[in-house]
């Protein structure tokens, strides 16, 4: 590698250092290693009541770096789901919930997976990988730990949420016939999972919660407090923007005879670091250095497709969603459960947000995808949520 290119990458790493993911996070001299803090502090959004136990199983620095909860719908709020995209829409009233502002990183996924497999007997269908081009199941690398986890199934994501809940001394949300779901390879049980929406554990967002987070303008109320369903949710890493970013980086900084020495990303575009869409420093800058949407969430359009709880079906207009207590009571009736969380049974689960890949390139806030819960691709990931009390 020439001295010019080496100088570029040194400068690039140096530029990354001043940026922080949250008030608690830090970066070492390489610009890529995590640094643990000695004391636990809560982020601004977590001060609203959602805390992550830094004394529990997962190291505090991973949680401080890769989790930033945003509390939404603190008072019940209504919107029209599917507006501007779907031919059949419906009103939904969402109760208070927390949602992570970042897609789940591979480093956090790996830590939870390995600890829960070794200590709690958890089983996963897929070990996951770092972004679109990582090696399946490998330990997180210094260069790509901020990539979103991919190549996992909906079943893996659901069971992982239970694992994280148990490691953090929280009540798991997902059960089958009264037993906590710990085996993602048990397709029949996981597909028939029941969700306790009043539990304090981590879970996938419902489709209504996901679209609410994609479109809500925090601090505003009424019909004009939502962005359009047929528009992007904040800045996005889609196939075109990723291609352009990679092309520009290659043209500016790398000559043809040096291709073998440069990071893989600059040769083969794919996923970006979480929370970097819209960043002036590009897709390998620090998480949180990009531009969030109006709710304070990153990558709700693009990067990776995100799993939701619901079975895929046409929206039912009959009933709207309420608070956690109301939802728990309502789940006793079939028609309410269908309207709030989709039908009780189905063949495909809902995915949202589009991705970097041309195979999932529809990025609007109200765009929907349907995938079998056992499918796993390098453009599929998730973010987790929790019910607020």
GROMACS .gro file of C-alpha atoms in nm:
model
  389
    1UNK     CA    1   0.000   0.000   0.000
    2UNK     CA    2   0.139   0.343  -0.091
    3UNK     CA    3   0.219   0.606   0.168
    4UNK     CA    4  -0.063   0.819   0.032
    5UNK     CA    5  -0.321   0.550   0.092
    6UNK     CA    6  -0.173   0.461   0.431
    7UNK     CA    7  -0.196   0.825   0.523
    8UNK     CA    8  -0.557   0.835   0.421
    9UNK     CA    9  -0.654   0.545   0.644
   10UNK     CA   10  -0.461   0.688   0.939
   11UNK     CA   11  -0.641   1.017   0.890
   12UNK     CA   12  -0.971   0.834   0.847
   13UNK     CA   13  -0.925   0.649   1.177
   14UNK     CA   14  -0.826   0.968   1.353
   15UNK     CA   15  -1.135   1.147   1.232
   16UNK     CA   16  -1.352   0.878   1.385
   17UNK     CA   17  -1.226   0.927   1.739
   18UNK     CA   18  -1.412   1.245   1.840
   19UNK     CA   19  -1.752   1.100   1.762
   20UNK     CA   20  -1.937   0.911   2.035
   21UNK     CA   21  -2.228   0.670   2.013
   22UNK     CA   22  -2.375   0.777   2.346
   23UNK     CA   23  -2.262   0.982   2.642
   24UNK     CA   24  -2.114   0.665   2.793
   25UNK     CA   25  -1.921   0.528   2.497
   26UNK     CA   26  -1.564   0.564   2.384
   27UNK     CA   27  -1.329   0.452   2.111
   28UNK     CA   28  -0.965   0.352   2.134
   29UNK     CA   29  -0.686   0.488   1.914
   30UNK     CA   30  -0.780   0.254   1.629
   31UNK     CA   31  -1.126   0.408   1.610
   32UNK     CA   32  -1.279   0.061   1.610
   33UNK     CA   33  -1.231  -0.095   1.955
   34UNK     CA   34  -1.485  -0.057   2.233
   35UNK     CA   35  -1.384   0.092   2.567
   36UNK     CA   36  -1.570   0.000   2.885
   37UNK     CA   37  -1.665   0.263   3.140
   38UNK     CA   38  -1.605   0.196   3.509
   39UNK     CA   39  -1.942   0.325   3.620
   40UNK     CA   40  -2.289   0.271   3.482
   41UNK     CA   41  -2.472   0.574   3.350
   42UNK     CA   42  -2.804   0.589   3.173
   43UNK     CA   43  -2.852   0.749   2.836
   44UNK     CA   44  -3.091   1.039   2.795
   45UNK     CA   45  -3.370   0.821   2.659
   46UNK     CA   46  -3.313   0.545   2.913
   47UNK     CA   47  -3.378   0.791   3.196
   48UNK     CA   48  -3.747   0.762   3.113
   49UNK     CA   49  -3.762   0.429   3.292
   50UNK     CA   50  -3.590   0.163   3.080
   51UNK     CA   51  -3.255   0.054   3.217
   52UNK     CA   52  -3.021  -0.228   3.121
   53UNK     CA   53  -2.866  -0.407   3.418
   54UNK     CA   54  -2.492  -0.350   3.387
   55UNK     CA   55  -2.429  -0.597   3.669
   56UNK     CA   56  -2.585  -0.886   3.479
   57UNK     CA   57  -2.449  -1.129   3.221
   58UNK     CA   58  -2.356  -0.909   2.923
   59UNK     CA   59  -2.058  -0.673   2.966
   60UNK     CA   60  -2.158  -0.314   3.036
   61UNK     CA   61  -1.948  -0.163   2.759
   62UNK     CA   62  -2.134  -0.360   2.492
   63UNK     CA   63  -2.467  -0.242   2.625
   64UNK     CA   64  -2.356   0.118   2.667
   65UNK     CA   65  -2.219   0.124   2.314
   66UNK     CA   66  -2.489  -0.066   2.130
   67UNK     CA   67  -2.814   0.005   2.311
   68UNK     CA   68  -2.992   0.338   2.327
   69UNK     CA   69  -3.359   0.304   2.407
   70UNK     CA   70  -3.609   0.557   2.283
   71UNK     CA   71  -3.945   0.573   2.458
   72UNK     CA   72  -4.235   0.628   2.220
   73UNK     CA   73  -4.612   0.672   2.256
   74UNK     CA   74  -4.580   0.773   2.621
   75UNK     CA   75  -4.947   0.854   2.599
   76UNK     CA   76  -5.156   0.637   2.370
   77UNK     CA   77  -5.124   0.760   2.014
   78UNK     CA   78  -5.308   0.669   1.695
   79UNK     CA   79  -5.203   0.658   1.331
   80UNK     CA   80  -5.302   0.492   1.004
   81UNK     CA   81  -5.083   0.191   0.936
   82UNK     CA   82  -4.988   0.132   0.573
   83UNK     CA   83  -5.089   0.484   0.474
   84UNK     CA   84  -4.969   0.585   0.128
   85UNK     CA   85  -4.852   0.236   0.032
   86UNK     CA   86  -5.110  -0.032   0.111
   87UNK     CA   87  -5.448  -0.052  -0.064
   88UNK     CA   88  -5.605  -0.158   0.267
   89UNK     CA   89  -5.508   0.047   0.573
   90UNK     CA   90  -5.630   0.059   0.931
   91UNK     CA   91  -5.607   0.279   1.237
   92UNK     CA   92  -5.378   0.163   1.515
   93UNK     CA   93  -5.353   0.303   1.868
   94UNK     CA   94  -5.015   0.224   2.017
   95UNK     CA   95  -4.934   0.218   2.387
   96UNK     CA   96  -4.598   0.321   2.540
   97UNK     CA   97  -4.294   0.114   2.443
   98UNK     CA   98  -3.916   0.127   2.422
   99UNK     CA   99  -3.725   0.051   2.104
  100UNK     CA  100  -3.352   0.039   2.043
  101UNK     CA  101  -3.233   0.324   1.824
  102UNK     CA  102  -2.980   0.089   1.658
  103UNK     CA  103  -3.017  -0.233   1.467
  104UNK     CA  104  -2.872  -0.521   1.669
  105UNK     CA  105  -2.497  -0.535   1.616
  106UNK     CA  106  -2.310  -0.858   1.564
  107UNK     CA  107  -2.096  -0.798   1.874
  108UNK     CA  108  -2.403  -0.779   2.100
  109UNK     CA  109  -2.571  -1.072   1.924
  110UNK     CA  110  -2.258  -1.287   1.960
  111UNK     CA  111  -2.210  -1.210   2.329
  112UNK     CA  112  -2.568  -1.299   2.414
  113UNK     CA  113  -2.568  -1.608   2.194
  114UNK     CA  114  -2.246  -1.755   2.331
  115UNK     CA  115  -2.327  -1.683   2.695
  116UNK     CA  116  -2.681  -1.820   2.670
  117UNK     CA  117  -2.569  -2.133   2.486
  118UNK     CA  118  -2.303  -2.207   2.746
  119UNK     CA  119  -2.490  -2.111   3.060
  120UNK     CA  120  -2.861  -2.143   2.989
  121UNK     CA  121  -2.886  -2.419   2.731
  122UNK     CA  122  -3.007  -2.202   2.444
  123UNK     CA  123  -3.000  -2.336   2.088
  124UNK     CA  124  -2.997  -2.129   1.768
  125UNK     CA  125  -3.063  -2.231   1.408
  126UNK     CA  126  -2.795  -1.995   1.275
  127UNK     CA  127  -2.486  -1.847   1.445
  128UNK     CA  128  -2.516  -1.518   1.255
  129UNK     CA  129  -2.241  -1.315   1.091
  130UNK     CA  130  -2.098  -0.963   1.077
  131UNK     CA  131  -2.305  -0.776   0.820
  132UNK     CA  132  -2.333  -0.890   0.461
  133UNK     CA  133  -1.985  -1.039   0.419
  134UNK     CA  134  -1.877  -1.174   0.758
  135UNK     CA  135  -1.787  -1.530   0.846
  136UNK     CA  136  -2.067  -1.727   1.010
  137UNK     CA  137  -2.026  -1.769   1.383
  138UNK     CA  138  -1.681  -1.612   1.416
  139UNK     CA  139  -1.588  -1.400   1.717
  140UNK     CA  140  -1.652  -1.028   1.653
  141UNK     CA  141  -1.363  -0.861   1.476
  142UNK     CA  142  -1.226  -0.520   1.568
  143UNK     CA  143  -1.303  -0.396   1.219
  144UNK     CA  144  -1.666  -0.511   1.189
  145UNK     CA  145  -1.817  -0.544   1.536
  146UNK     CA  146  -2.048  -0.251   1.459
  147UNK     CA  147  -2.197  -0.429   1.158
  148UNK     CA  148  -2.556  -0.549   1.207
  149UNK     CA  149  -2.599  -0.920   1.265
  150UNK     CA  150  -2.735  -1.095   0.954
  151UNK     CA  151  -2.799  -1.447   0.826
  152UNK     CA  152  -3.028  -1.526   1.117
  153UNK     CA  153  -3.393  -1.628   1.101
  154UNK     CA  154  -3.698  -1.481   1.268
  155UNK     CA  155  -3.690  -1.780   1.502
  156UNK     CA  156  -3.331  -1.701   1.599
  157UNK     CA  157  -3.417  -1.338   1.672
  158UNK     CA  158  -3.716  -1.431   1.888
  159UNK     CA  159  -3.520  -1.683   2.096
  160UNK     CA  160  -3.227  -1.439   2.125
  161UNK     CA  161  -3.462  -1.183   2.282
  162UNK     CA  162  -3.553  -1.440   2.547
  163UNK     CA  163  -3.184  -1.517   2.603
  164UNK     CA  164  -3.095  -1.151   2.648
  165UNK     CA  165  -3.389  -1.109   2.886
  166UNK     CA  166  -3.271  -1.396   3.106
  167UNK     CA  167  -2.911  -1.277   3.107
  168UNK     CA  168  -3.036  -0.937   3.221
  169UNK     CA  169  -3.260  -1.081   3.495
  170UNK     CA  170  -3.578  -0.990   3.310
  171UNK     CA  171  -3.888  -1.196   3.242
  172UNK     CA  172  -3.877  -1.352   2.893
  173UNK     CA  173  -4.167  -1.252   2.671
  174UNK     CA  174  -4.193  -1.566   2.456
  175UNK     CA  175  -4.332  -1.898   2.572
  176UNK     CA  176  -4.494  -2.212   2.430
  177UNK     CA  177  -4.740  -2.403   2.645
  178UNK     CA  178  -4.611  -2.219   2.948
  179UNK     CA  179  -4.244  -2.295   2.890
  180UNK     CA  180  -3.981  -2.034   2.802
  181UNK     CA  181  -3.864  -2.075   2.441
  182UNK     CA  182  -3.492  -2.149   2.434
  183UNK     CA  183  -3.453  -2.360   2.118
  184UNK     CA  184  -3.478  -2.183   1.783
  185UNK     CA  185  -3.445  -2.515   1.600
  186UNK     CA  186  -3.782  -2.628   1.741
  187UNK     CA  187  -3.973  -2.469   1.455
  188UNK     CA  188  -4.318  -2.590   1.559
  189UNK     CA  189  -4.289  -2.448   1.910
  190UNK     CA  190  -4.134  -2.116   1.809
  191UNK     CA  191  -4.385  -2.059   1.529
  192UNK     CA  192  -4.666  -2.109   1.782
  193UNK     CA  193  -4.503  -1.880   2.039
  194UNK     CA  194  -4.713  -1.667   2.267
  195UNK     CA  195  -4.593  -1.321   2.366
  196UNK     CA  196  -4.651  -1.174   2.712
  197UNK     CA  197  -4.681  -0.807   2.624
  198UNK     CA  198  -4.675  -0.712   2.993
  199UNK     CA  199  -4.340  -0.880   3.067
  200UNK     CA  200  -4.033  -0.660   3.119
  201UNK     CA  201  -3.814  -0.863   2.886
  202UNK     CA  202  -3.687  -0.779   2.540
  203UNK     CA  203  -3.889  -0.867   2.231
  204UNK     CA  204  -3.940  -0.792   1.865
  205UNK     CA  205  -4.155  -0.487   1.795
  206UNK     CA  206  -4.505  -0.544   1.668
  207UNK     CA  207  -4.559  -0.426   1.312
  208UNK     CA  208  -4.764  -0.133   1.443
  209UNK     CA  209  -4.486  -0.032   1.684
  210UNK     CA  210  -4.228  -0.059   1.408
  211UNK     CA  211  -4.417   0.166   1.166
  212UNK     CA  212  -4.500   0.407   1.447
  213UNK     CA  213  -4.127   0.438   1.522
  214UNK     CA  214  -4.052   0.484   1.152
  215UNK     CA  215  -4.301   0.768   1.103
  216UNK     CA  216  -4.362   0.946   1.435
  217UNK     CA  217  -4.231   1.302   1.477
  218UNK     CA  218  -4.135   1.325   1.843
  219UNK     CA  219  -4.263   1.631   2.024
  220UNK     CA  220  -4.563   1.674   1.797
  221UNK     CA  221  -4.920   1.552   1.830
  222UNK     CA  222  -5.222   1.511   1.608
  223UNK     CA  223  -5.259   1.408   1.247
  224UNK     CA  224  -4.954   1.609   1.136
  225UNK     CA  225  -4.718   1.438   1.378
  226UNK     CA  226  -4.631   1.157   1.135
  227UNK     CA  227  -4.417   1.151   0.824
  228UNK     CA  228  -4.564   1.001   0.508
  229UNK     CA  229  -4.585   0.625   0.473
  230UNK     CA  230  -4.459   0.650   0.116
  231UNK     CA  231  -4.133   0.820   0.213
  232UNK     CA  232  -3.799   0.715   0.361
  233UNK     CA  233  -3.764   0.709   0.738
  234UNK     CA  234  -3.461   0.931   0.788
  235UNK     CA  235  -3.132   0.878   0.605
  236UNK     CA  236  -3.086   0.539   0.439
  237UNK     CA  237  -2.813   0.304   0.321
  238UNK     CA  238  -2.973   0.142   0.019
  239UNK     CA  239  -2.806  -0.029  -0.277
  240UNK     CA  240  -2.759   0.295  -0.472
  241UNK     CA  241  -2.617   0.500  -0.185
  242UNK     CA  242  -2.386   0.218  -0.077
  243UNK     CA  243  -2.258   0.175  -0.433
  244UNK     CA  244  -2.196   0.549  -0.467
  245UNK     CA  245  -2.014   0.571  -0.133
  246UNK     CA  246  -1.789   0.280  -0.221
  247UNK     CA  247  -1.720   0.413  -0.570
  248UNK     CA  248  -1.628   0.756  -0.438
  249UNK     CA  249  -1.394   0.609  -0.176
  250UNK     CA  250  -1.219   0.393  -0.432
  251UNK     CA  251  -1.177   0.675  -0.683
  252UNK     CA  252  -1.044   0.919  -0.425
  253UNK     CA  253  -0.818   0.696  -0.223
  254UNK     CA  254  -0.726   0.369  -0.390
  255UNK     CA  255  -0.540   0.288  -0.710
  256UNK     CA  256  -0.609  -0.031  -0.904
  257UNK     CA  257  -0.283  -0.204  -0.808
  258UNK     CA  258  -0.365  -0.161  -0.440
  259UNK     CA  259  -0.705  -0.333  -0.442
  260UNK     CA  260  -0.573  -0.640  -0.261
  261UNK     CA  261  -0.463  -0.431   0.039
  262UNK     CA  262  -0.776  -0.231   0.115
  263UNK     CA  263  -1.072  -0.321   0.339
  264UNK     CA  264  -1.319  -0.564   0.185
  265UNK     CA  265  -1.602  -0.312   0.205
  266UNK     CA  266  -1.439  -0.087  -0.054
  267UNK     CA  267  -1.436  -0.375  -0.301
  268UNK     CA  268  -1.770  -0.537  -0.226
  269UNK     CA  269  -2.041  -0.304  -0.096
  270UNK     CA  270  -2.295  -0.438   0.149
  271UNK     CA  271  -2.410  -0.347   0.497
  272UNK     CA  272  -2.283  -0.037   0.676
  273UNK     CA  273  -2.207   0.015   1.043
  274UNK     CA  274  -2.532   0.072   1.232
  275UNK     CA  275  -2.642   0.433   1.268
  276UNK     CA  276  -2.417   0.577   0.999
  277UNK     CA  277  -2.661   0.661   0.718
  278UNK     CA  278  -2.621   1.030   0.640
  279UNK     CA  279  -2.278   1.054   0.805
  280UNK     CA  280  -2.022   1.274   0.633
  281UNK     CA  281  -1.758   1.010   0.709
  282UNK     CA  282  -1.944   0.733   0.526
  283UNK     CA  283  -2.062   0.381   0.606
  284UNK     CA  284  -1.763   0.289   0.824
  285UNK     CA  285  -1.792   0.583   1.062
  286UNK     CA  286  -1.906   0.543   1.423
  287UNK     CA  287  -2.259   0.427   1.510
  288UNK     CA  288  -2.474   0.726   1.584
  289UNK     CA  289  -2.271   0.962   1.365
  290UNK     CA  290  -2.539   0.948   1.095
  291UNK     CA  291  -2.881   1.111   1.083
  292UNK     CA  292  -3.169   0.954   1.278
  293UNK     CA  293  -3.533   0.976   1.178
  294UNK     CA  294  -3.787   1.203   1.345
  295UNK     CA  295  -3.825   0.956   1.635
  296UNK     CA  296  -3.451   0.940   1.700
  297UNK     CA  297  -3.405   0.596   1.540
  298UNK     CA  298  -3.135   0.498   1.290
  299UNK     CA  299  -3.156   0.278   0.981
  300UNK     CA  300  -3.533   0.237   0.980
  301UNK     CA  301  -3.496   0.255   0.602
  302UNK     CA  302  -3.216   0.053   0.447
  303UNK     CA  303  -2.909  -0.133   0.575
  304UNK     CA  304  -3.087  -0.455   0.683
  305UNK     CA  305  -3.445  -0.576   0.668
  306UNK     CA  306  -3.591  -0.598   1.020
  307UNK     CA  307  -3.811  -0.869   1.171
  308UNK     CA  308  -4.142  -0.784   1.337
  309UNK     CA  309  -4.360  -1.008   1.556
  310UNK     CA  310  -4.667  -1.033   1.334
  311UNK     CA  311  -4.774  -1.301   1.091
  312UNK     CA  312  -4.825  -1.137   0.753
  313UNK     CA  313  -5.188  -1.066   0.659
  314UNK     CA  314  -5.410  -0.787   0.528
  315UNK     CA  315  -5.477  -0.527   0.794
  316UNK     CA  316  -5.790  -0.582   0.999
  317UNK     CA  317  -5.987  -0.267   1.069
  318UNK     CA  318  -6.190  -0.411   1.357
  319UNK     CA  319  -5.984  -0.320   1.664
  320UNK     CA  320  -5.702  -0.085   1.755
  321UNK     CA  321  -5.410  -0.135   1.989
  322UNK     CA  322  -5.418  -0.008   2.347
  323UNK     CA  323  -5.195  -0.004   2.654
  324UNK     CA  324  -5.009  -0.311   2.772
  325UNK     CA  325  -5.277  -0.402   3.026
  326UNK     CA  326  -5.554  -0.362   2.773
  327UNK     CA  327  -5.362  -0.561   2.516
  328UNK     CA  328  -5.306  -0.845   2.763
  329UNK     CA  329  -5.676  -0.866   2.839
  330UNK     CA  330  -5.767  -0.830   2.473
  331UNK     CA  331  -5.550  -1.123   2.369
  332UNK     CA  332  -5.817  -1.354   2.509
  333UNK     CA  333  -6.031  -1.287   2.203
  334UNK     CA  334  -5.937  -1.399   1.855
  335UNK     CA  335  -6.058  -1.088   1.670
  336UNK     CA  336  -5.859  -0.848   1.891
  337UNK     CA  337  -5.543  -1.055   1.867
  338UNK     CA  338  -5.571  -1.063   1.488
  339UNK     CA  339  -5.613  -0.688   1.460
  340UNK     CA  340  -5.340  -0.596   1.706
  341UNK     CA  341  -5.067  -0.844   1.621
  342UNK     CA  342  -5.180  -1.009   1.300
  343UNK     CA  343  -5.349  -1.350   1.280
  344UNK     CA  344  -5.272  -1.622   1.533
  345UNK     CA  345  -5.140  -1.850   1.259
  346UNK     CA  346  -4.978  -1.796   0.922
  347UNK     CA  347  -4.697  -1.893   0.687
  348UNK     CA  348  -4.481  -1.577   0.674
  349UNK     CA  349  -4.373  -1.318   0.930
  350UNK     CA  350  -4.361  -0.944   0.863
  351UNK     CA  351  -4.030  -0.774   0.788
  352UNK     CA  352  -3.987  -0.399   0.749
  353UNK     CA  353  -3.750  -0.126   0.634
  354UNK     CA  354  -3.587  -0.260   0.319
  355UNK     CA  355  -3.213  -0.315   0.297
  356UNK     CA  356  -2.886  -0.251   0.114
  357UNK     CA  357  -2.966  -0.544  -0.114
  358UNK     CA  358  -3.161  -0.518  -0.441
  359UNK     CA  359  -3.353  -0.825  -0.319
  360UNK     CA  360  -3.519  -0.607  -0.055
  361UNK     CA  361  -3.495  -0.261  -0.203
  362UNK     CA  362  -3.833  -0.106  -0.109
  363UNK     CA  363  -3.747   0.136   0.170
  364UNK     CA  364  -4.060   0.340   0.244
  365UNK     CA  365  -4.185   0.353   0.602
  366UNK     CA  366  -4.505   0.165   0.517
  367UNK     CA  367  -4.351  -0.093   0.281
  368UNK     CA  368  -4.403  -0.453   0.398
  369UNK     CA  369  -4.222  -0.778   0.333
  370UNK     CA  370  -4.325  -1.136   0.410
  371UNK     CA  371  -4.070  -1.409   0.482
  372UNK     CA  372  -4.091  -1.762   0.616
  373UNK     CA  373  -3.974  -1.755   0.982
  374UNK     CA  374  -3.698  -2.003   0.898
  375UNK     CA  375  -3.539  -1.801   0.617
  376UNK     CA  376  -3.204  -1.633   0.678
  377UNK     CA  377  -3.015  -1.402   0.439
  378UNK     CA  378  -2.728  -1.156   0.455
  379UNK     CA  379  -2.967  -0.862   0.429
  380UNK     CA  380  -3.193  -0.960   0.723
  381UNK     CA  381  -3.150  -0.848   1.084
  382UNK     CA  382  -3.357  -0.696   1.365
  383UNK     CA  383  -3.383  -0.442   1.643
  384UNK     CA  384  -3.543  -0.516   1.977
  385UNK     CA  385  -3.808  -0.344   2.183
  386UNK     CA  386  -3.971  -0.367   2.529
  387UNK     CA  387  -4.303  -0.270   2.678
  388UNK     CA  388  -4.300   0.048   2.885
  389UNK     CA  389  -4.486   0.058   3.215
   0.00000   0.00000   0.00000
